[in-house]
Coordinates of C-alpha atoms in Angstrom, one line a residue:
Chain W
M1 CA -3.5 19.6 -8.8
R2 CA -5.8 17.5 -7.0
H3 CA -9.6 16.7 -7.9
T4 CA -12.1 18.5 -6.0
A5 CA -13.5 15.9 -3.5
P6 CA -17.3 15.4 -4.0
L7 CA -18.8 17.3 -1.0
R8 CA -20.0 14.7 2.1
Y9 CA -22.4 17.1 3.7
A10 CA -25.4 18.4 1.8
R11 CA -25.9 22.1 2.2
L12 CA -22.5 23.7 3.1
S13 CA -22.2 27.7 3.3
N14 CA -19.5 29.1 0.8
A15 CA -16.9 29.1 3.5
E16 CA -17.2 25.7 4.8
V17 CA -17.0 24.4 1.4
A18 CA -13.9 26.2 1.2
I19 CA -12.3 24.8 4.3
D20 CA -13.5 21.5 3.4
R21 CA -11.6 21.6 -0.2
L22 CA -8.7 23.1 1.9
F23 CA -8.9 20.1 4.4
R24 CA -8.6 17.8 1.8
Q25 CA -5.8 19.1 -0.2
N26 CA -3.4 20.4 2.6
A27 CA -4.5 18.3 6.0
G28 CA -1.6 15.8 4.8
R29 CA 0.9 18.4 4.5
V30 CA 0.2 19.6 7.7
V31 CA -0.3 16.3 9.3
A32 CA 3.0 15.1 7.7
T33 CA 5.1 18.2 8.9
I34 CA 3.7 18.0 12.6
A35 CA 4.2 13.9 12.7
K36 CA 7.4 14.4 11.6
A37 CA 8.6 16.8 14.2
F38 CA 6.9 14.7 17.2
G39 CA 7.5 11.5 15.8
D40 CA 4.3 11.0 16.3
I41 CA 1.3 10.7 13.3
Q42 CA -1.9 10.8 16.2
I43 CA -0.2 13.8 17.8
G44 CA -0.1 15.5 13.9
E45 CA -3.4 14.4 13.2
D46 CA -5.4 15.6 16.3
A47 CA -3.5 18.9 15.9
V48 CA -4.8 19.6 12.4
Q49 CA -8.4 18.2 13.3
E50 CA -8.1 20.8 16.0
A51 CA -6.8 23.7 14.1
Y52 CA -9.6 23.1 11.2
I53 CA -12.1 23.4 13.9
R54 CA -10.9 26.8 15.1
L55 CA -10.5 28.1 11.7
L56 CA -14.1 26.6 11.0
K57 CA -15.1 28.9 14.3
L58 CA -12.6 31.8 13.2
S59 CA -14.8 31.9 9.5
E60 CA -18.2 32.1 11.3
S61 CA -16.9 35.4 13.1
A62 CA -14.4 36.9 11.1
G63 CA -14.0 35.1 7.6
L64 CA -11.4 33.4 6.4
P65 CA -8.0 34.7 7.1
E66 CA -5.7 36.0 4.1
N67 CA -3.6 32.8 4.2
P68 CA -5.4 29.9 5.2
Q69 CA -2.9 27.1 4.3
A70 CA -0.1 29.3 6.7
W71 CA -2.8 29.9 9.3
V72 CA -3.5 26.3 9.8
M73 CA -0.2 25.3 9.9
R74 CA 0.7 27.9 12.5
A75 CA -2.6 26.9 14.4
A76 CA -1.9 22.7 14.7
R77 CA 1.6 23.7 15.4
N78 CA 0.3 25.7 18.2
C79 CA -2.3 22.7 19.0
A80 CA 0.7 20.5 19.3
I81 CA 2.6 22.6 21.4
D82 CA 0.0 22.9 24.0
R83 CA -0.6 18.7 24.4
L84 CA 2.8 19.0 25.0
R85 CA 2.7 21.1 27.7
R86 CA 0.3 18.7 29.4
S87 CA 2.2 15.9 29.1
L88 CA 6.2 16.7 29.2
T89 CA 8.6 18.0 31.4
Q90 CA 10.0 21.4 31.1
S91 CA 13.3 20.8 29.0
E92 CA 11.7 18.2 26.7
I93 CA 8.8 20.8 25.6
A94 CA 11.9 23.3 25.2
E95 CA 13.8 20.5 22.9
R96 CA 10.3 19.7 21.2
V97 CA 9.4 23.3 20.3
A98 CA 12.8 24.2 19.1
R99 CA 12.4 21.1 16.4
L100 CA 8.8 22.6 15.9
E101 CA 9.9 26.3 15.0
L102 CA 13.0 24.5 13.0
A103 CA 10.2 23.0 10.8
I104 CA 7.7 25.4 10.8
P105 CA 8.7 29.1 10.3
D106 CA 6.5 31.4 12.2
R107 CA 6.0 34.1 9.7
D108 CA 3.8 34.2 6.9
A109 CA 6.1 32.2 4.6
G110 CA 5.6 32.4 0.7
D111 CA 4.4 29.0 -0.5
S112 CA 8.1 27.9 -1.7
R113 CA 9.0 28.1 2.1
F114 CA 5.8 25.9 3.0
P115 CA 7.3 22.9 4.4
D116 CA 6.4 19.9 2.5
D117 CA 7.1 16.5 4.7
R118 CA 4.7 14.6 2.7
L119 CA 7.0 12.0 1.1
E120 CA 8.6 11.4 4.6
L121 CA 5.1 10.7 6.0
I122 CA 4.0 8.6 3.1
F123 CA 7.2 6.6 3.6
A124 CA 6.3 6.3 6.9
C125 CA 2.7 5.2 6.7
C126 CA 3.7 2.4 4.4
H127 CA 6.7 1.3 6.5
P128 CA 7.4 -2.3 5.4
A129 CA 6.8 -3.3 9.2
L130 CA 3.4 -3.0 8.9
T131 CA 0.5 -5.2 7.3
L132 CA -0.2 -3.8 3.8
E133 CA -3.7 -3.4 5.2
S134 CA -2.4 -1.0 7.9
R135 CA -0.1 0.8 5.4
V136 CA -3.4 1.4 3.2
A137 CA -5.6 2.5 5.8
L138 CA -3.1 4.7 7.5
T139 CA -2.1 6.4 4.1
L140 CA -5.8 7.3 3.3
R141 CA -6.4 8.4 6.7
S142 CA -3.0 10.8 7.2
V143 CA -1.9 11.6 3.9
C144 CA -5.4 11.9 2.2
G145 CA -7.7 13.2 5.2
L146 CA -10.2 10.1 4.5
T147 CA -12.0 9.6 7.7
T148 CA -12.0 6.2 9.6
R149 CA -15.3 5.7 9.0
Q150 CA -15.0 6.4 4.8
I151 CA -12.0 4.3 5.0
A152 CA -13.9 1.3 6.9
S153 CA -16.8 1.4 4.0
A154 CA -14.7 1.2 1.5
F155 CA -12.8 -1.8 2.7
F156 CA -15.8 -3.5 4.0
V157 CA -14.7 -3.7 7.3
P158 CA -17.1 -2.4 10.6
E159 CA -15.6 0.9 11.5
T160 CA -14.3 -0.4 15.2
T161 CA -12.1 -2.7 13.3
M162 CA -10.3 -0.2 11.3
T163 CA -10.3 2.4 14.5
R164 CA -8.4 -0.4 16.2
R165 CA -6.1 -1.2 12.7
L166 CA -5.2 2.4 12.7
A167 CA -4.7 2.6 16.4
R168 CA -2.4 -0.5 16.3
A169 CA -0.5 0.8 13.1
K170 CA -0.1 4.7 14.7
R171 CA 1.2 3.0 17.7
K172 CA 3.7 0.3 16.4
L173 CA 5.3 3.1 14.9
R174 CA 5.5 5.4 17.5
E175 CA 6.7 2.6 20.1
A176 CA 8.9 0.8 17.6
G177 CA 10.5 3.9 16.4
G178 CA 9.4 4.2 13.0
S179 CA 11.3 6.6 11.0
F180 CA 10.1 9.8 9.5
A181 CA 13.3 10.1 7.7
L182 CA 13.6 9.8 4.1
P183 CA 15.0 6.3 3.5
P184 CA 19.0 6.2 2.5
A185 CA 19.4 5.5 -1.0
G186 CA 20.4 2.1 -0.5
R187 CA 16.9 1.6 0.4
L188 CA 14.9 3.5 -1.1
A189 CA 13.8 0.9 -3.7
E190 CA 12.9 -1.8 -1.0
R191 CA 10.9 1.2 0.8
L192 CA 9.6 2.3 -2.2
D193 CA 8.3 -0.7 -3.2
S194 CA 6.1 -0.8 -0.4
V195 CA 4.4 2.7 -1.0
L196 CA 3.6 1.6 -4.6
G197 CA 2.3 -1.4 -3.4
A198 CA 0.1 -0.1 -0.9
I199 CA -1.2 2.8 -3.8
Y200 CA -1.9 0.0 -6.1
L201 CA -3.7 -1.8 -3.7
I202 CA -5.7 1.1 -2.8
F203 CA -6.8 1.5 -6.6
N204 CA -7.8 -1.9 -7.2
E205 CA -9.9 -2.0 -4.5
G206 CA -11.6 1.0 -6.2
Y207 CA -11.5 -0.6 -9.7
K208 CA -12.8 -3.7 -8.7
A209 CA -14.4 -3.6 -5.1
S210 CA -13.7 -6.6 -4.1
G211 CA -17.2 -7.9 -3.5
G212 CA -20.8 -6.8 -4.0
A213 CA -23.0 -4.8 -6.3
Q214 CA -20.4 -2.3 -7.7
L215 CA -17.7 -2.5 -9.9
T216 CA -15.8 0.6 -8.9
N217 CA -15.7 2.7 -6.1
V218 CA -14.1 6.2 -7.9
E219 CA -13.3 8.2 -4.8
L220 CA -11.1 5.4 -3.7
C221 CA -9.2 5.4 -7.6
E222 CA -8.8 8.8 -7.5
E223 CA -7.2 8.9 -4.1
A224 CA -4.9 6.4 -5.4
I225 CA -4.3 8.5 -8.2
W226 CA -3.6 11.6 -6.5
L227 CA -1.4 9.8 -4.2
A228 CA 0.7 8.2 -7.3
G229 CA 1.0 11.6 -9.3
L230 CA 2.5 13.2 -6.0
L231 CA 4.8 10.4 -5.4
H232 CA 6.0 11.1 -8.9
Q233 CA 6.4 14.9 -8.1
L234 CA 8.2 14.6 -5.4
L235 CA 10.4 11.4 -6.7
P236 CA 10.4 12.5 -10.3
R237 CA 13.5 10.3 -11.4
E238 CA 12.1 7.0 -10.0
A239 CA 10.8 4.9 -13.0
E240 CA 8.4 2.8 -10.7
A241 CA 6.5 5.7 -9.5
L242 CA 6.0 7.3 -12.9
G243 CA 5.2 3.8 -14.2
L244 CA 2.5 3.6 -11.3
Y245 CA 1.0 6.8 -11.8
C246 CA 0.5 6.4 -15.5
L247 CA -1.0 3.0 -15.2
L248 CA -3.5 4.3 -12.9
L249 CA -4.2 7.3 -15.2
F250 CA -4.9 4.7 -17.9
S251 CA -6.9 2.2 -16.1
H252 CA -8.7 5.1 -14.6
S253 CA -9.4 6.8 -17.9
R254 CA -12.2 4.2 -18.8
H255 CA -13.8 4.7 -15.6
A256 CA -17.1 5.7 -17.4
T257 CA -17.4 3.1 -20.1
R258 CA -16.5 -0.2 -17.9
V259 CA -19.9 -0.8 -17.1
A260 CA -22.9 -1.3 -19.5
P261 CA -26.5 0.0 -19.3
S262 CA -27.6 -3.6 -18.2
G263 CA -25.1 -3.5 -15.5
A264 CA -23.3 -5.9 -16.8
V265 CA -19.2 -5.4 -17.2
Q266 CA -18.4 -3.9 -20.3
P267 CA -15.2 -5.6 -21.9
L268 CA -12.6 -3.2 -23.9
E269 CA -13.8 -4.6 -26.9
F270 CA -17.5 -3.4 -26.6
Q271 CA -16.4 0.1 -24.7
D272 CA -17.6 3.6 -26.8
R273 CA -13.7 4.5 -26.7
S274 CA -15.0 8.7 -27.2
R275 CA -16.1 8.4 -23.7
W276 CA -12.6 7.7 -22.7
D277 CA -11.1 10.5 -20.3
M278 CA -9.0 11.5 -23.0
T279 CA -6.8 14.3 -21.1
A280 CA -6.0 11.5 -18.2
I281 CA -4.7 9.0 -21.4
N282 CA -2.7 12.2 -22.6
T283 CA -1.1 13.0 -19.4
A284 CA 0.3 9.4 -19.3
A285 CA 1.2 8.9 -22.7
G286 CA 2.7 12.4 -23.0
L287 CA 4.4 11.6 -19.2
L288 CA 5.8 8.4 -20.7
V289 CA 7.3 9.8 -23.8
K290 CA 8.5 13.0 -21.8
H291 CA 10.7 10.4 -19.2
G292 CA 11.5 7.7 -22.3
P293 CA 13.1 5.0 -22.6
L294 CA 12.1 3.9 -19.3
R295 CA 14.0 1.3 -17.9
P296 CA 11.7 -2.0 -18.4
T297 CA 10.5 -2.4 -14.4
P298 CA 7.4 -4.1 -13.5
Y299 CA 4.9 -1.0 -12.8
V300 CA 6.8 1.0 -16.3
I301 CA 5.7 -2.5 -18.2
E302 CA 2.1 -2.4 -16.9
A303 CA 2.1 1.5 -17.9
E304 CA 3.4 0.6 -21.7
I305 CA 0.5 -2.6 -22.0
A306 CA -2.0 0.3 -20.7
A307 CA -1.0 2.9 -23.1
H308 CA -1.6 0.1 -25.9
H309 CA -4.6 -0.6 -25.2
A310 CA -5.9 3.4 -24.2
T311 CA -4.2 4.7 -27.4
A312 CA -5.4 2.2 -29.8
E313 CA -8.2 4.1 -32.0
R314 CA -10.3 1.1 -32.4
Y315 CA -10.4 -2.5 -30.5
E316 CA -9.0 -4.0 -33.7
D317 CA -6.2 -1.8 -34.0
T318 CA -4.9 -3.1 -30.6
D319 CA -1.1 -4.3 -30.7
W320 CA -1.6 -7.4 -28.9
T321 CA 1.8 -8.7 -30.4
R322 CA 3.7 -6.5 -28.4
I323 CA 1.2 -6.6 -25.6
A324 CA 2.1 -10.1 -25.4
A325 CA 5.4 -9.6 -25.6
L326 CA 5.2 -7.0 -22.8
Y327 CA 3.6 -9.5 -20.8
E328 CA 6.3 -12.1 -21.5
M329 CA 8.9 -9.8 -20.0
L330 CA 6.6 -8.8 -17.0
A331 CA 6.3 -12.7 -16.3
I332 CA 10.3 -12.7 -16.1
L333 CA 10.2 -10.0 -13.2
N334 CA 7.0 -10.9 -11.5
K335 CA 5.6 -14.4 -12.1
S336 CA 2.2 -14.0 -10.7
P337 CA -1.0 -15.8 -11.3
A338 CA -2.6 -12.8 -12.7
V339 CA 0.2 -12.1 -15.2
E340 CA 0.4 -15.6 -16.3
L341 CA -3.4 -15.0 -17.3
N342 CA -3.5 -12.0 -18.9
R343 CA -0.2 -13.5 -21.0
A344 CA -2.2 -16.2 -22.1
I345 CA -5.0 -14.3 -23.4
A346 CA -2.6 -11.8 -24.9
V347 CA -0.9 -14.4 -27.0
G348 CA -4.5 -16.2 -27.7
M349 CA -5.1 -12.6 -29.0
A350 CA -2.1 -12.0 -30.8
F351 CA -1.4 -15.5 -32.5
G352 CA -4.9 -17.7 -32.5
Y353 CA -7.5 -18.5 -30.1
E354 CA -6.3 -21.9 -30.3
R355 CA -2.7 -21.1 -28.5
G356 CA -4.6 -18.9 -26.6
L357 CA -6.7 -21.7 -25.4
A358 CA -3.5 -24.3 -24.8
A359 CA -2.0 -21.3 -22.9
L360 CA -5.0 -20.8 -20.7
D361 CA -5.3 -24.8 -20.0
S362 CA -1.1 -24.9 -19.5
L363 CA -2.2 -23.1 -16.5
S364 CA -4.9 -24.9 -14.9
S365 CA -2.5 -27.2 -13.1
A366 CA -1.6 -24.3 -10.8
P367 CA -4.0 -24.7 -7.5
V368 CA -4.9 -20.7 -7.4
L369 CA -5.9 -21.0 -10.7
R370 CA -7.6 -24.2 -11.7
D371 CA -10.9 -23.0 -10.0
H372 CA -10.4 -19.4 -10.5
Y373 CA -13.6 -17.7 -12.3
L374 CA -11.2 -15.5 -14.8
L375 CA -9.3 -18.4 -16.0
H376 CA -13.0 -20.4 -17.1
A377 CA -14.0 -16.9 -18.1
G378 CA -11.3 -16.7 -20.5
R379 CA -11.4 -20.6 -22.1
A380 CA -15.0 -19.4 -22.1
D381 CA -14.3 -16.8 -24.7
F382 CA -12.1 -18.4 -26.8
L383 CA -14.0 -21.4 -27.3
R384 CA -17.3 -19.3 -28.1
R385 CA -14.7 -17.4 -30.6
L386 CA -14.0 -20.3 -32.0
G387 CA -17.5 -21.5 -32.3
R388 CA -16.9 -24.6 -29.5
S389 CA -20.4 -23.3 -28.3
Y390 CA -20.9 -26.3 -26.2
E391 CA -17.7 -26.3 -24.3
A392 CA -17.9 -22.6 -24.2
T393 CA -21.2 -23.1 -22.2
V394 CA -19.8 -25.1 -19.8
A395 CA -16.5 -22.7 -18.8
Y396 CA -19.0 -19.9 -18.8
S397 CA -21.2 -21.9 -15.9
R398 CA -17.8 -22.8 -14.5
A399 CA -16.6 -19.4 -14.2
L400 CA -20.2 -17.9 -12.7
S401 CA -19.7 -20.5 -10.1
D402 CA -17.1 -18.4 -8.6
V403 CA -17.6 -14.8 -9.8
P404 CA -17.3 -12.3 -6.9
T405 CA -19.0 -8.9 -8.2
L406 CA -22.3 -8.5 -9.6
P407 CA -21.6 -6.8 -13.1
E408 CA -19.0 -9.6 -13.8
R409 CA -21.8 -12.1 -13.0
I410 CA -24.4 -10.2 -15.5
Y411 CA -22.1 -10.2 -18.2
L412 CA -21.3 -14.2 -17.7
E413 CA -25.2 -14.7 -17.8
E414 CA -25.6 -12.7 -20.7
R415 CA -22.8 -14.5 -22.6
L416 CA -24.3 -17.8 -21.4
R417 CA -27.9 -16.6 -22.9
E418 CA -26.5 -16.1 -26.3
L419 CA -24.7 -19.3 -26.6
D420 CA -28.1 -20.8 -25.2
P421 CA -31.3 -19.1 -25.7
D422 CA -33.2 -21.6 -23.8
R423 CA -31.6 -21.2 -20.6
E424 CA -33.3 -19.4 -17.7
Chain S
M1 CA 16.7 3.5 21.4
Q2 CA 17.3 0.3 22.4
Y3 CA 16.3 -3.0 20.6
V4 CA 16.5 -6.4 21.3
C5 CA 16.7 -9.1 18.8
L6 CA 15.4 -12.1 20.0
I7 CA 16.9 -15.7 18.1
Y8 CA 14.4 -17.6 17.1
V9 CA 15.6 -21.1 15.3
P10 CA 13.8 -24.6 14.7
P11 CA 14.8 -26.7 18.0
D12 CA 16.9 -28.9 15.9
L13 CA 18.9 -26.2 14.6
Q14 CA 20.0 -24.9 18.0
D15 CA 23.0 -25.7 18.0
M16 CA 24.2 -24.8 14.6
P17 CA 27.3 -22.8 16.1
E18 CA 28.7 -26.0 17.2
R19 CA 28.0 -27.8 14.5
D20 CA 28.9 -25.9 11.3
S21 CA 32.2 -23.8 11.4
E22 CA 30.9 -21.2 8.9
V23 CA 27.9 -20.0 10.9
T24 CA 30.2 -19.5 13.7
A25 CA 32.4 -17.4 12.1
K26 CA 29.9 -15.5 10.6
F27 CA 28.2 -14.8 14.3
V28 CA 31.9 -14.1 15.2
A29 CA 32.1 -11.5 12.9
F30 CA 28.5 -9.6 12.9
T31 CA 29.5 -9.5 16.8
K32 CA 32.9 -8.0 16.2
D33 CA 31.2 -5.7 14.2
V34 CA 28.1 -4.3 16.1
I35 CA 30.6 -4.0 19.5
E36 CA 33.0 -2.1 16.8
R37 CA 30.3 0.5 15.7
G38 CA 29.3 0.6 19.6
V39 CA 26.0 -0.4 19.0
R40 CA 26.1 -3.7 20.7
V41 CA 24.6 -3.4 24.6
A42 CA 24.7 -6.8 25.6
S43 CA 24.1 -10.3 23.6
G44 CA 24.3 -13.9 24.0
R45 CA 23.9 -17.6 23.0
L46 CA 21.6 -19.6 25.2
A47 CA 22.0 -23.3 26.0
D48 CA 19.7 -25.7 24.4
T49 CA 16.1 -25.4 25.5
S50 CA 16.1 -29.1 27.0
V51 CA 18.1 -27.8 29.8
A52 CA 15.6 -24.9 30.7
T53 CA 13.7 -24.6 33.7
T54 CA 10.4 -22.8 33.8
V55 CA 9.6 -20.9 37.1
R56 CA 5.8 -20.1 38.5
L57 CA 4.8 -18.8 41.8
R58 CA 1.6 -20.1 42.7
G59 CA -0.3 -19.0 46.0
G60 CA 3.5 -18.2 47.5
Q61 CA 4.8 -21.8 46.1
R62 CA 7.7 -22.1 43.6
L63 CA 6.5 -24.4 41.1
L64 CA 9.5 -25.4 38.6
S65 CA 8.9 -27.4 35.5
D66 CA 11.5 -29.3 33.6
G67 CA 12.2 -27.9 30.0
P68 CA 10.7 -24.4 28.0
F69 CA 7.4 -23.0 29.3
A70 CA 5.8 -23.9 25.6
E71 CA 6.6 -26.4 22.9
A72 CA 7.0 -24.1 19.9
K73 CA 8.2 -24.7 16.4
E74 CA 10.5 -22.4 16.7
V75 CA 12.7 -21.5 20.5
L76 CA 14.6 -18.5 21.4
A77 CA 18.3 -19.3 20.9
G78 CA 19.7 -16.0 21.7
F79 CA 20.0 -12.2 21.6
Y80 CA 21.5 -9.1 20.7
L81 CA 20.6 -5.7 22.8
L82 CA 21.4 -3.0 20.4
D83 CA 21.5 0.8 20.5
C84 CA 19.8 2.1 17.2
E85 CA 18.7 5.1 16.0
D86 CA 15.5 3.7 14.6
L87 CA 13.4 1.0 13.5
D88 CA 15.1 1.0 9.8
E89 CA 18.9 0.6 11.6
A90 CA 17.7 -2.1 13.8
V91 CA 16.0 -4.2 11.3
D92 CA 19.0 -3.8 8.9
Y93 CA 21.2 -5.3 12.0
A94 CA 18.5 -7.9 12.3
A95 CA 18.4 -9.2 8.7
R96 CA 22.4 -9.5 9.1
I97 CA 22.2 -11.9 11.9
P98 CA 23.6 -15.2 10.6
S99 CA 20.5 -17.2 11.9
A100 CA 18.6 -14.8 10.1
A101 CA 18.8 -17.3 7.3
Y102 CA 17.1 -20.5 8.9
G103 CA 15.4 -19.2 11.7
A104 CA 13.9 -15.6 12.6
V105 CA 15.0 -12.6 14.3
E106 CA 12.0 -10.7 16.1
V107 CA 13.1 -6.7 16.5
R108 CA 12.0 -5.4 20.0
P109 CA 12.1 -2.3 21.1
V110 CA 12.9 -1.7 24.7
V111 CA 10.4 0.2 26.5
E112 CA 12.0 3.8 28.1
R113 CA 11.9 4.7 31.3

């Protein structure tokens, strides 16, 4: 089930609350079916918007219909057909209406016959011919039903920029003939990669808001988890979809403990594990067991690393040797600076701080990492654990000069003050 | 839907099909394939940009200049006009054009009507 969305408006009537929830849970599904039938996401979005406005009016005068979900689907279908009548010739309308009727049964159908074209919509929104930014925005808009304003504020861009980005993406899909069919088996892996990358970015943006005061944007994380769960549910045999879903569940299970009362980011070592979300952890751990053993693909490996952290009873129980081995595997498949950094840290925790320090130093020749705050924060941490206080101070200071978020800045400053109490 | 696959290559590689018989063979095979599948509407290789003539009409006057209309890192060297189901199919063909390996292929839908 989908998380209950926090209400965006104060003082809503019961019917409005019910409709708001319905919208958030089902809008994507209706958009998907209409967009697929028309080959145009905008028509789907407009029709759904219009249908919900009609539903709101109906609920004020006569109450909610018996099956609001089916009611909305039919209303949206009729809105889309009305719009067609204004813009197309008679024969074109007949053809499109026939296609719509095929897609949306006119009767009150049970849930099993209610069409679910969201998978097609997700693949269309995340078409690799779109930029990653556009894929992310379009997915949040069309599949998750977020408003343009909400998406703009989540990504720290002006609303006008986001409006243009969305319009351009939709136009490109429409005019360039972006397909609403599922990719053929031979192309599925490539296309799925593109979808998972977008979901991962949505989560990361929420998990670690890329700048500013707040470290997490819980709603964005929850949208990503919902999407990943949906994808797993629709493609149960794809290991990478399962891996991403579990990875996000594990990571998000710590959202309540990631920031200390001082406002500093709280490292795993000092988090209160009793406050981790055990439901999320058990769900993910259970899924990995149920579907395992899985082929070691990147998201699956990351999920297994996250599982080791999430299921260790105490920090001291963390199986760093296994984690280091998993990062080693991951580095072979996906040689990225972030993976190398994490591998070096795991090596230090598993085989001695000196080795970790050496591993980090060997990375500092890479241009992207040379001045990166995480490299210097990692070095500082090993130096501190080794009792090399002066060098640790230098490394913390260097990390501080480049740190992007406030909670991380506060953390580094706290560490510095511990080492050098006279510091201002 | 018709898509034009515009073949861009670095200027010094425009004559690859003449220089490299392997590339020629690959182009011949690709063209044969798209014809046999009934996808090809038209295709052609362009002569070197150094022999291009650029025409502008300004105030009713024809202005000709010798050479391509702009200096570029990659120049248009040829095209395929293909009739495809959707963008995915067009991209699949574009990726199989031999020069995609040493240049770039821009896929552009032709506006209908």
